[in-house]
């Protein structure tokens, strides 16, 4: 039974499987390897996922949504038309679409997947991801952290020697830094850090701001069409910097053509603040891993935005070495997930690698501390398992009574980095009775155990009496009850997916609708006519004519898009 690997990205998602040629990516119904993580509902309530949904973000924003991975593990309700969806339900729709692409490609039905998740994902976020897979009809027994998957795709797990490396993952809207160590076949995550609001889109935004400033324009004064055109030109210009040192943005507005030439030097100056921000998580990860830049044996580039030469040169300058980039950065995680899927399926061809993980946040309890004046002040945080400790891990700390005849010791279980207990997240509490004795003579041991699946168990033992209490932390702010899961499955099952053999046609119409909105006058009229005649042809169901006409209209749309609407 084939197990698939899934990279469920904030911006783009991919699916892979293990073949005799190694881990391989599977194209979607449009023949593309990257499926935008965007979901939209159409007029008859059918679900559209990927590129079509991305077009509809512009024409039907109230029926379309993106970047929901940011809210995984929360109960945030995302509105699509008249209904609201949880982040894991929207993710389930993306996974369902990838699953269907894979089933179509492999010619078999699929029941199990390995999904990659950011290394910093909390227990609640991992559970939500697992649930998303299950809502899509897949068994998810294993999640793999994204940097580990990337390292595997670069073949680092085959290294004989010990090796320490940093994974620099710059996606569309997120930046993740992970430091991993490979030793005796064990790949250990040493530290993770990141910025959830920093990514490739910031490099597009910079070009938009430069363009607006050059033409003394204010974004809020512009109509939607012009805003969309500027964004599209900025995205194209950004990608053009991969090949040239000078690029041009050109946007038509009120019968005039606004152009703007930018040199790589100017772009570099304008993006300086972004590079300053990129340094922060890198420094924190190195600090937590107790490593210096010179200790790193390799730097791996992951995420579509690392295709930018500006980022590559920033990385080489900062680390004093060339980064690994022989795997396409936006495909690396999915390829690694495919390898992990094969390992899960006990594929004989592969050498076993053991993967370990870290706990992303510090776990501890609250204590009273003795002030110089002699009294106790409560509410101070005592870290027990520090952030970035390799899991599974078990740590113990001893606490003493602070009052004479104290009868109960209260143990809070907290997550966070703040000095004061109240500023950290409360996960649960345990109260345990102790024999009333003079202050400081009775003690308890608090043991925190964090297992490989990120489940935390707290145990307190009274030293003198041996009395023991345990608590498994399942407090999960985003958890769904079994009834909610059943409801969600029923709800998602009702939603029909747009037929895959119609996707090329549907994309053409979605694109035409966007162009219709973006343009005016005779061009708009022409787009309207093309759409009408294409819809008539679809009704007549002449497959050959449809294909020929689709190609012809696609070429026209391409030229309209390329000319910025002129
Ligand atoms: P995520 O991990 O967030 O799902 P990806 O790894 O797919 O995202 O990265 C998406 C980002 O990569 C987008 O901001 C996109 O503009 C950027 N990107 C993709 N290709 C290029 C390129 N050739 N040059 C510059 N940026 C690119
Ligand atoms: Mg990614």
Coordinates of C-alpha atoms and ligand atoms in Angstrom, one line a residue:
X1 CA 0.0 0.0 0.0
X2 CA 1.5 3.3 -1.1
X3 CA 1.9 6.0 1.6
X4 CA 2.1 9.5 0.3
X5 CA 4.2 12.4 1.6
X6 CA 2.5 15.8 1.9
X7 CA 4.1 19.3 2.4
X8 CA 1.1 21.3 3.6
X9 CA 2.6 24.8 3.1
X10 CA 1.3 28.2 4.1
X11 CA 1.5 29.3 0.5
X12 CA 1.9 26.1 -1.6
X13 CA 1.3 22.4 -0.9
X14 CA 2.9 19.4 -2.7
X15 CA 2.4 15.7 -2.6
X16 CA 5.1 13.0 -3.2
X17 CA 5.5 9.2 -3.2
X18 CA 8.3 6.7 -3.3
X19 CA 9.1 5.1 -6.7
X20 CA 12.0 3.1 -8.0
X21 CA 13.6 6.4 -8.8
X22 CA 13.4 7.7 -5.3
X23 CA 11.0 10.2 -3.8
X24 CA 9.0 11.8 -6.6
X25 CA 6.5 14.7 -6.8
X26 CA 3.1 14.2 -8.2
X27 CA 1.5 16.8 -10.5
X28 CA -1.9 18.2 -9.9
X29 CA -4.8 18.2 -12.4
X30 CA -3.3 21.2 -14.1
X31 CA 0.1 19.4 -14.5
X32 CA 1.8 21.6 -11.8
X33 CA 3.8 20.3 -8.9
X34 CA 2.8 23.2 -6.6
X35 CA -0.8 23.6 -5.6
X36 CA -1.5 27.0 -4.0
X37 CA -2.9 26.5 -0.5
X38 CA -6.0 28.5 -1.3
X39 CA -9.7 27.3 -1.1
X40 CA -12.7 28.8 -2.7
X41 CA -16.4 27.9 -3.1
X42 CA -18.2 28.4 -6.4
X43 CA -21.8 29.5 -7.0
X44 CA -23.1 25.9 -6.6
X45 CA -21.1 25.3 -3.5
X46 CA -18.4 23.2 -5.2
X47 CA -15.0 23.4 -3.7
X48 CA -12.1 24.8 -5.7
X49 CA -8.5 24.3 -4.5
X50 CA -5.2 25.7 -5.8
X51 CA -4.7 28.0 -8.8
X52 CA -8.4 28.4 -9.6
X53 CA -9.1 29.4 -6.0
X54 CA -6.1 31.8 -6.2
X55 CA -7.7 33.6 -9.2
X56 CA -11.0 33.7 -7.3
X57 CA -9.2 35.4 -4.3
X58 CA -9.4 38.5 -6.5
X59 CA -12.8 38.1 -8.1
X60 CA -14.7 36.4 -5.2
X61 CA -12.7 37.3 -2.0
X62 CA -15.7 36.6 0.3
X63 CA -15.8 33.0 -1.0
X64 CA -12.1 32.4 -1.0
X65 CA -9.4 32.1 1.6
X66 CA -5.6 31.6 2.0
X67 CA -2.8 31.5 4.6
X68 CA -5.0 29.5 7.1
X69 CA -2.0 27.4 8.2
X70 CA -1.2 30.4 10.4
X71 CA -4.3 29.6 12.5
X72 CA -3.9 25.8 12.8
X73 CA -4.6 24.6 16.3
X74 CA -6.9 27.5 17.1
X75 CA -10.7 27.7 16.9
X76 CA -10.6 30.7 14.5
X77 CA -13.6 30.6 12.3
X78 CA -12.9 31.5 8.7
X79 CA -15.9 32.6 6.7
X80 CA -16.5 31.3 3.1
X81 CA -19.9 32.5 1.8
X82 CA -22.5 31.7 4.4
X83 CA -20.5 29.0 6.3
X84 CA -17.5 29.2 8.6
X85 CA -14.7 26.7 8.6
X86 CA -11.9 25.8 11.0
X87 CA -8.3 26.0 9.8
X88 CA -8.0 22.2 9.9
X89 CA -11.2 21.9 7.7
X90 CA -9.7 24.2 5.1
X91 CA -6.4 22.2 5.3
X92 CA -8.4 19.0 4.9
X93 CA -9.8 20.4 1.6
X94 CA -6.3 21.0 0.3
X95 CA -5.2 17.6 1.5
X96 CA -8.2 16.0 -0.2
X97 CA -7.4 17.7 -3.4
X98 CA -3.7 16.4 -3.2
X99 CA -4.9 13.0 -2.3
X100 CA -7.1 12.9 -5.4
X101 CA -4.3 14.1 -7.6
X102 CA -2.1 11.3 -6.2
X103 CA -4.9 8.7 -6.6
X104 CA -5.4 9.7 -10.2
X105 CA -1.7 9.7 -10.9
X106 CA -0.9 6.4 -9.2
X107 CA -4.1 4.7 -10.3
X108 CA -5.0 3.4 -6.8
X109 CA -6.9 4.6 -3.8
X110 CA -4.8 5.9 -1.0
X111 CA -5.3 5.7 2.7
X112 CA -2.3 6.9 4.5
X113 CA 0.1 9.9 4.5
X114 CA 3.0 11.5 6.3
X115 CA 2.5 15.2 6.6
X116 CA 5.3 17.7 7.3
X117 CA 4.8 20.4 9.9
X118 CA 7.0 23.4 11.0
X119 CA 9.5 22.4 13.7
X120 CA 8.1 25.0 16.1
X121 CA 4.5 23.7 15.8
X122 CA 3.0 23.1 19.3
X123 CA 1.2 20.0 20.3
X124 CA -2.2 21.7 19.5
X125 CA -1.0 22.7 16.0
X126 CA 0.4 19.2 15.3
X127 CA -2.9 17.6 16.4
X128 CA -4.8 19.9 14.2
X129 CA -2.6 18.9 11.2
X130 CA -3.2 15.3 12.0
X131 CA -6.9 15.9 12.2
X132 CA -6.9 17.7 8.9
X133 CA -5.4 14.6 7.3
X134 CA -8.0 12.4 8.9
X135 CA -10.8 14.7 7.8
X136 CA -9.5 14.2 4.3
X137 CA -9.8 10.4 4.7
X138 CA -6.2 9.6 5.4
X139 CA -4.6 7.8 8.3
X140 CA -1.8 10.0 9.7
X141 CA 0.5 8.1 12.0
X142 CA 3.6 10.1 11.4
X143 CA 4.3 13.8 11.1
X144 CA 7.7 14.9 10.1
X145 CA 9.2 18.3 10.8
X146 CA 9.8 20.4 7.7
X147 CA 13.6 21.0 8.2
X148 CA 14.2 17.3 8.9
X149 CA 12.3 16.5 5.7
X150 CA 14.4 19.1 3.8
X151 CA 17.6 17.6 5.2
X152 CA 16.6 14.2 4.0
X153 CA 15.8 15.5 0.5
X154 CA 19.4 16.8 0.4
X155 CA 20.6 13.4 1.3
X156 CA 22.2 14.5 4.5
X157 CA 20.8 11.5 6.4
X158 CA 23.2 9.4 4.3
X159 CA 26.2 11.2 5.7
X160 CA 28.5 8.9 7.6
X161 CA 30.2 11.7 9.5
X162 CA 28.7 13.8 12.3
X163 CA 27.3 17.0 10.9
X164 CA 25.7 20.1 12.2
X165 CA 23.6 22.2 9.8
X166 CA 21.2 25.1 9.6
X167 CA 18.0 25.0 7.5
X168 CA 17.0 28.4 6.2
X169 CA 13.4 28.2 5.1
X170 CA 11.9 31.3 3.7
X171 CA 8.4 30.6 2.3
X172 CA 5.7 33.0 1.2
X173 CA 4.8 34.5 4.6
X174 CA 6.9 32.6 7.2
X175 CA 10.6 32.3 8.0
X176 CA 11.8 29.3 9.9
X177 CA 15.4 28.6 11.1
X178 CA 16.3 25.2 12.4
X179 CA 19.6 23.8 13.5
X180 CA 20.0 20.1 13.2
X181 CA 22.7 17.6 14.1
X182 CA 23.3 14.3 12.5
X183 CA 25.1 11.8 14.6
X184 CA 25.2 8.0 14.2
X185 CA 22.1 7.9 12.1
X186 CA 20.2 10.0 14.5
X187 CA 19.0 13.4 13.2
X188 CA 18.4 15.7 16.1
X189 CA 16.8 19.1 16.0
X190 CA 19.0 21.3 18.2
X191 CA 17.1 24.5 18.0
X192 CA 14.2 26.2 16.2
X193 CA 13.4 29.9 15.8
X194 CA 11.4 31.9 13.3
X195 CA 9.2 34.7 12.4
X196 CA 5.6 34.0 11.4
X197 CA 5.2 37.3 9.6
X198 CA 8.2 37.4 7.4
X199 CA 8.6 35.8 4.0
X200 CA 8.8 36.1 0.2
X201 CA 5.8 38.4 0.1
X202 CA 7.7 41.1 2.0
X203 CA 10.1 41.2 -0.9
X204 CA 7.1 41.7 -3.2
X205 CA 5.7 44.4 -0.9
X206 CA 9.0 46.3 -1.1
X207 CA 8.7 46.5 -4.9
X208 CA 5.1 47.7 -4.6
X209 CA 6.1 50.5 -2.2
X210 CA 9.0 51.5 -4.4
X211 CA 6.7 51.7 -7.4
X212 CA 4.1 53.7 -5.6
X213 CA 6.7 56.1 -4.2
X214 CA 8.3 56.6 -7.6
X215 CA 4.9 57.6 -9.1
X216 CA 3.7 59.5 -6.0
X217 CA 0.7 57.2 -5.6
X218 CA -1.1 56.1 -2.5
X219 CA -2.3 52.5 -2.5
X220 CA -5.7 53.3 -0.8
X221 CA -6.5 55.8 -3.6
X222 CA -6.1 53.1 -6.3
X223 CA -8.9 50.9 -7.7
X224 CA -8.7 47.2 -7.2
X225 CA -7.6 46.5 -10.8
X226 CA -4.6 48.9 -10.6
X227 CA -3.6 47.5 -7.2
X228 CA -3.8 43.9 -8.6
X229 CA -1.8 44.9 -11.6
X230 CA 0.9 46.5 -9.5
X231 CA 1.1 43.4 -7.3
X232 CA 1.4 41.1 -10.3
X233 CA 4.1 43.3 -11.9
X234 CA 6.0 43.4 -8.6
X235 CA 5.9 39.5 -8.3
X236 CA 7.1 39.2 -11.9
X237 CA 9.9 41.8 -11.2
X238 CA 10.9 40.0 -8.1
X239 CA 11.3 36.7 -10.0
X240 CA 13.1 38.5 -12.9
X241 CA 15.8 39.5 -10.4
X242 CA 16.8 35.8 -10.5
X243 CA 18.1 36.4 -14.0
X244 CA 18.9 40.1 -14.4
X245 CA 20.4 43.0 -12.5
X246 CA 17.8 45.5 -13.8
X247 CA 14.1 45.0 -14.1
X248 CA 11.1 47.0 -15.2
X249 CA 7.6 47.2 -13.8
X250 CA 5.0 48.6 -16.2
X251 CA 1.4 49.2 -15.3
X252 CA -1.4 50.9 -17.3
X253 CA -3.5 53.4 -15.5
X254 CA -6.0 55.8 -17.0
X255 CA -4.8 55.4 -20.6
X256 CA -1.2 56.1 -19.5
X257 CA 1.6 53.6 -19.0
X258 CA 3.4 53.9 -15.7
X259 CA 6.9 52.3 -15.9
X260 CA 9.6 52.0 -13.3
X261 CA 13.1 50.7 -13.7
X262 CA 14.8 49.2 -10.7
X263 CA 18.4 48.1 -10.4
X264 CA 19.5 45.2 -8.2
X265 CA 21.5 47.7 -6.0
X266 CA 18.4 49.8 -5.4
X267 CA 16.4 46.8 -4.6
X268 CA 19.1 45.6 -2.2
X269 CA 19.1 48.9 -0.4
X270 CA 15.3 48.9 -0.1
X271 CA 15.2 45.4 1.3
X272 CA 17.8 46.1 4.0
X273 CA 15.2 46.2 6.8
X274 CA 14.0 42.7 5.8
X275 CA 17.5 41.3 6.0
X276 CA 17.9 42.9 9.4
X277 CA 14.8 41.0 10.5
X278 CA 16.0 37.7 9.0
X279 CA 19.1 37.9 11.3
X280 CA 17.1 37.8 14.5
X281 CA 15.8 34.2 14.5
X282 CA 19.2 33.0 13.1
X283 CA 21.0 34.5 16.1
X284 CA 18.5 33.1 18.5
X285 CA 18.7 29.6 17.0
X286 CA 22.5 29.6 17.2
X287 CA 22.4 30.9 20.7
X288 CA 19.9 28.2 21.8
X289 CA 21.9 25.5 20.1
X290 CA 25.1 26.9 21.8
X291 CA 26.8 27.1 18.4
X292 CA 28.8 29.6 16.5
X293 CA 28.4 30.2 12.8
X294 CA 31.8 28.5 12.2
X295 CA 30.5 25.3 13.9
X296 CA 28.0 24.8 11.1
X297 CA 29.0 22.3 8.4
X298 CA 26.2 23.1 6.0
X299 CA 23.4 25.6 5.3
X300 CA 20.3 24.3 3.4
X301 CA 18.1 26.6 1.5
X302 CA 14.4 25.8 1.6
X303 CA 11.3 27.8 0.5
X304 CA 10.5 29.4 -2.8
X305 CA 11.8 32.8 -1.7
X306 CA 15.4 31.5 -1.3
X307 CA 15.5 31.4 -5.1
X308 CA 16.2 35.1 -4.9
X309 CA 19.9 35.7 -5.6
X310 CA 19.8 38.6 -3.0
X311 CA 19.0 36.0 -0.4
X312 CA 21.6 33.6 -1.6
X313 CA 24.3 36.2 -1.4
X314 CA 23.1 37.3 2.1
X315 CA 23.3 33.7 3.3
X316 CA 26.8 33.1 1.9
X317 CA 28.0 36.4 3.3
X318 CA 26.5 35.8 6.7
X319 CA 27.7 32.1 7.1
X320 CA 30.9 32.4 5.1
X321 CA 30.0 29.4 3.0
X322 CA 27.8 28.6 0.0
X323 CA 24.5 27.1 0.8
X324 CA 23.3 23.8 -0.5
X325 CA 20.8 24.4 -3.3
X326 CA 20.9 21.4 -5.5
X327 CA 17.3 20.4 -4.6
X328 CA 14.7 22.9 -5.7
X329 CA 14.0 24.9 -2.5
X330 CA 10.2 24.8 -2.9
X331 CA 10.2 21.0 -3.5
X332 CA 12.7 19.9 -0.8
X333 CA 10.2 19.4 2.1
X334 CA 7.8 17.4 0.0
X335 CA 10.6 15.2 -1.4
X336 CA 11.8 14.5 2.2
X337 CA 8.2 13.7 3.3
X338 CA 8.1 11.1 0.4
X339 CA 11.2 9.5 1.8
X340 CA 9.7 9.4 5.3
X341 CA 6.5 7.9 3.9
X342 CA 8.7 5.1 2.4
X343 CA 10.4 4.6 5.7
X344 CA 7.0 4.4 7.4
X345 CA 6.0 1.8 4.8
X346 CA 9.2 -0.1 5.7
X347 CA 10.6 0.1 2.3
X348 CA 13.6 -2.2 2.1
X349 CA 15.7 0.0 -0.1
X350 CA 16.2 2.6 2.5
X351 CA 18.7 2.8 5.3
X352 CA 16.8 3.6 8.5
X353 CA 17.2 7.0 10.0
X354 CA 16.0 7.9 13.4
X355 CA 14.6 11.3 13.7
X356 CA 14.3 13.3 16.9
X357 CA 12.5 16.5 17.6
X358 CA 12.7 19.3 20.1
X359 CA 10.0 20.9 22.3
X360 CA 9.5 24.4 20.9
X361 CA 8.6 26.2 24.1
X362 CA 9.8 26.1 27.7
X363 CA 7.7 24.1 30.1
X364 CA 7.8 24.9 33.8
X365 CA 5.9 25.7 37.0
X366 CA 5.3 28.7 39.2
X367 CA 7.2 29.1 42.4
X368 CA 7.5 31.6 45.3
X369 CA 10.8 33.1 45.8
X370 CA 12.3 34.4 49.1
X371 CA 12.9 38.1 48.9
X372 CA 15.8 39.8 50.8
X373 CA 13.3 41.3 53.3
X374 CA 12.4 37.7 54.3
X375 CA 8.9 37.3 52.8
X376 CA 7.9 35.1 49.9
X377 CA 6.7 36.4 46.6
X378 CA 4.7 34.1 44.5
X379 CA 4.2 33.9 40.7
X380 CA 7.7 33.4 39.5
X381 CA 8.3 31.0 36.6
X382 CA 10.6 28.1 37.1
X383 CA 11.6 26.5 33.8
X384 CA 11.8 22.7 34.0
X385 CA 12.1 21.6 30.4
X386 CA 13.9 24.4 28.5
X387 CA 12.8 25.3 25.0
X388 CA 14.7 23.4 22.3
X389 CA 15.4 20.4 24.5
X390 CA 15.4 17.2 22.4
X391 CA 12.3 15.0 23.0
X392 CA 11.5 12.5 24.4
X393 CA 12.7 14.1 27.6
X394 CA 12.1 13.7 31.3
X395 CA 13.2 16.3 33.8
X396 CA 12.8 16.5 37.5
X397 CA 13.0 19.4 40.0
X398 CA 12.5 19.4 43.8
X399 CA 10.3 22.0 45.6
X400 CA 10.0 22.6 49.3
X401 CA 7.2 23.9 51.5
X402 CA 7.5 27.6 52.3
X403 CA 5.1 27.9 55.3
X404 CA 5.1 26.1 58.6
X405 CA 2.3 23.5 58.7
X406 CA 1.7 23.9 55.0
X407 CA -0.8 21.2 54.0
X408 CA -0.9 21.4 50.2
X409 CA 1.5 22.2 47.5
X410 CA 0.0 23.6 44.3
X411 CA 1.9 22.9 41.1
X412 CA 0.9 24.9 38.0
X413 CA 2.0 23.6 34.6
X414 CA 3.0 26.5 32.4
X415 CA 4.4 27.0 28.9
X416 CA 6.4 30.0 27.8
X417 CA 9.5 32.0 28.2
X418 CA 8.4 34.9 30.5
X419 CA 9.9 35.5 34.0
X420 CA 6.5 35.9 35.6
X421 CA 4.2 32.9 35.7
X422 CA 1.1 35.0 34.7
X423 CA 2.8 35.9 31.4
X424 CA 3.1 32.3 30.3
X425 CA 0.3 30.0 29.1
X426 CA -1.4 27.9 31.8
X427 CA -1.7 24.3 30.8
X428 CA -3.0 22.7 34.0
X429 CA -2.4 22.2 37.7
X430 CA -1.9 19.5 40.3
X431 CA -2.5 19.9 44.0
X432 CA -0.9 17.4 46.4
X433 CA -1.1 17.0 50.2
X434 CA 2.0 17.1 52.4
X435 CA 2.3 16.3 56.1
X436 CA 2.1 19.6 58.1
X437 CA 5.7 20.2 59.2
X438 CA 8.0 23.3 59.7
X439 CA 8.6 25.2 56.5
X440 CA 11.3 23.8 54.2
X441 CA 11.2 20.3 55.7
X442 CA 8.7 18.7 53.3
X443 CA 9.5 18.4 49.6
X444 CA 8.0 17.2 46.4
X445 CA 9.6 16.1 43.2
X446 CA 8.0 17.5 40.0
X447 CA 8.7 15.4 36.9
X448 CA 7.8 16.6 33.5
X449 CA 7.9 14.0 30.7
X450 CA 7.5 15.1 27.1
X451 CA 7.0 12.2 24.7
X452 CA 7.9 11.8 21.0
X453 CA 4.4 12.9 20.0
X454 CA 4.7 16.1 22.1
X455 CA 2.4 14.9 24.8
X456 CA 3.3 16.3 28.2
X457 CA 2.9 14.4 31.5
X458 CA 3.4 16.0 34.8
X459 CA 4.0 13.9 38.0
X460 CA 4.5 15.0 41.5
X461 CA 5.7 12.8 44.3
X462 CA 5.8 13.7 48.0
X463 CA 9.3 12.6 49.2
X464 CA 8.3 11.7 52.8
X465 CA 5.0 9.8 52.1
X466 CA 5.5 8.6 48.5
X467 CA 2.1 10.0 47.5
X468 CA 2.0 10.4 43.8
X469 CA -0.3 12.3 41.4
X470 CA 0.0 12.6 37.6
X471 CA -1.6 14.7 35.0
X472 CA -1.5 14.2 31.2
X473 CA -1.8 17.5 29.5
X474 CA -4.2 17.3 26.7
X475 CA -5.5 20.8 27.2
X476 CA -5.5 21.8 23.6
X477 CA -7.1 25.1 22.9
X478 CA -8.0 24.1 19.4
X479 CA -9.1 20.6 20.1
X480 CA -12.4 19.3 18.5
X481 CA -14.7 17.0 20.5
X482 CA -15.6 13.7 18.9
X483 CA -19.0 15.2 18.0
X484 CA -17.4 18.1 16.3
X485 CA -15.2 15.8 14.3
X486 CA -18.2 13.8 13.2
X487 CA -20.0 16.9 12.2
X488 CA -17.1 18.2 10.3
X489 CA -16.6 15.0 8.4
X490 CA -20.3 15.1 7.4
X491 CA -20.0 18.7 6.4
X492 CA -16.9 18.2 4.3
X493 CA -18.4 15.1 2.7
X494 CA -21.3 17.2 1.4
X495 CA -18.9 19.6 -0.3
X496 CA -18.4 18.4 -3.8
X497 CA -15.0 18.8 -5.3
X498 CA -15.0 20.4 -8.8
X499 CA -14.4 17.5 -11.3
X500 CA -10.7 17.2 -12.0
X501 CA -11.1 16.7 -15.8
X502 CA -12.8 20.1 -15.8
X503 CA -10.1 22.0 -14.0
X504 CA -8.3 23.4 -17.0
X505 CA -11.6 24.8 -18.2
X506 CA -12.5 26.1 -14.8
X507 CA -9.2 27.8 -14.4
X508 CA -9.6 29.5 -17.8
X509 CA -13.0 30.9 -16.7
X510 CA -11.7 32.0 -13.3
X511 CA -8.9 33.7 -15.0
X512 CA -11.2 35.3 -17.5
X513 CA -13.4 36.6 -14.7
X514 CA -10.4 38.2 -13.0
X515 CA -9.3 39.8 -16.3
X516 CA -12.8 41.0 -16.9
X517 CA -12.8 42.8 -13.5
X518 CA -9.4 44.2 -14.0
X519 CA -10.0 45.7 -17.4
X520 CA -12.4 48.2 -18.9
X521 CA -13.6 49.3 -22.4
X522 CA -13.2 47.3 -25.5
X523 CA -10.7 44.9 -24.0
X524 CA -13.2 44.0 -21.2
X525 CA -15.9 43.6 -23.8
X526 CA -13.7 41.2 -25.8
X527 CA -12.9 39.2 -22.7
X528 CA -16.6 38.9 -21.9
X529 CA -17.3 37.6 -25.4
X530 CA -14.5 35.1 -25.2
X531 CA -15.9 33.8 -22.0
X532 CA -19.4 33.6 -23.3
X533 CA -18.4 31.7 -26.4
X534 CA -16.2 29.3 -24.4
X535 CA -19.1 28.6 -22.0
X536 CA -21.3 27.8 -25.0
X537 CA -18.7 25.5 -26.3
X538 CA -18.5 23.7 -22.9
X539 CA -22.3 23.2 -23.0
X540 CA -22.0 21.5 -26.4
X541 CA -19.3 19.1 -25.0
X542 CA -17.1 18.8 -28.1
X543 CA -13.9 17.7 -26.4
X544 CA -11.5 18.5 -29.3
X545 CA -13.0 21.9 -30.0
X546 CA -12.9 22.8 -26.4
X547 CA -9.2 22.0 -26.1
X548 CA -8.3 24.0 -29.2
X549 CA -10.4 27.0 -28.1
X550 CA -9.0 26.8 -24.6
X551 CA -5.5 27.0 -25.9
X552 CA -6.4 29.9 -28.2
X553 CA -8.0 31.9 -25.4
X554 CA -5.3 31.0 -22.9
X555 CA -2.7 32.5 -25.3
X556 CA -4.8 35.7 -25.5
X557 CA -5.1 35.8 -21.7
X558 CA -1.4 35.3 -21.4
X559 CA -0.7 38.3 -23.6
X560 CA -3.2 40.4 -21.6
X561 CA -1.5 39.5 -18.4
X562 CA 2.0 40.0 -19.8
X563 CA 1.1 43.5 -21.0
X564 CA -0.3 44.6 -17.7
X565 CA -3.8 44.9 -19.2
X566 CA -2.9 47.0 -22.2
Ligands
LIG1 P1 5.3 28.1 1.8 O1 6.4 27.3 2.4 O2 5.0 29.3 2.5 O3 4.1 27.3 1.3 P2 7.0 28.4 -0.8 O4 8.2 27.7 -0.3 O5 6.2 27.7 -1.9 O6 6.0 28.7 0.4 O7 7.4 29.8 -1.2 C1 6.5 30.8 -1.7 C2 7.3 32.1 -1.9 O8 8.4 31.9 -2.8 C3 6.4 33.2 -2.5 O9 6.6 34.4 -1.8 C4 7.0 33.4 -3.9 O10 6.9 34.7 -4.4 C5 8.4 33.0 -3.7 N1 9.1 32.5 -5.0 C6 8.8 31.5 -5.7 N2 9.6 31.4 -6.8 C7 10.4 32.5 -6.7 C8 11.4 33.0 -7.6 N3 11.8 32.4 -8.7 N4 12.1 34.2 -7.2 C9 11.7 34.8 -6.0 N5 10.7 34.3 -5.2 C10 10.1 33.2 -5.6
LIG2 MG1 7.2 25.6 3.2

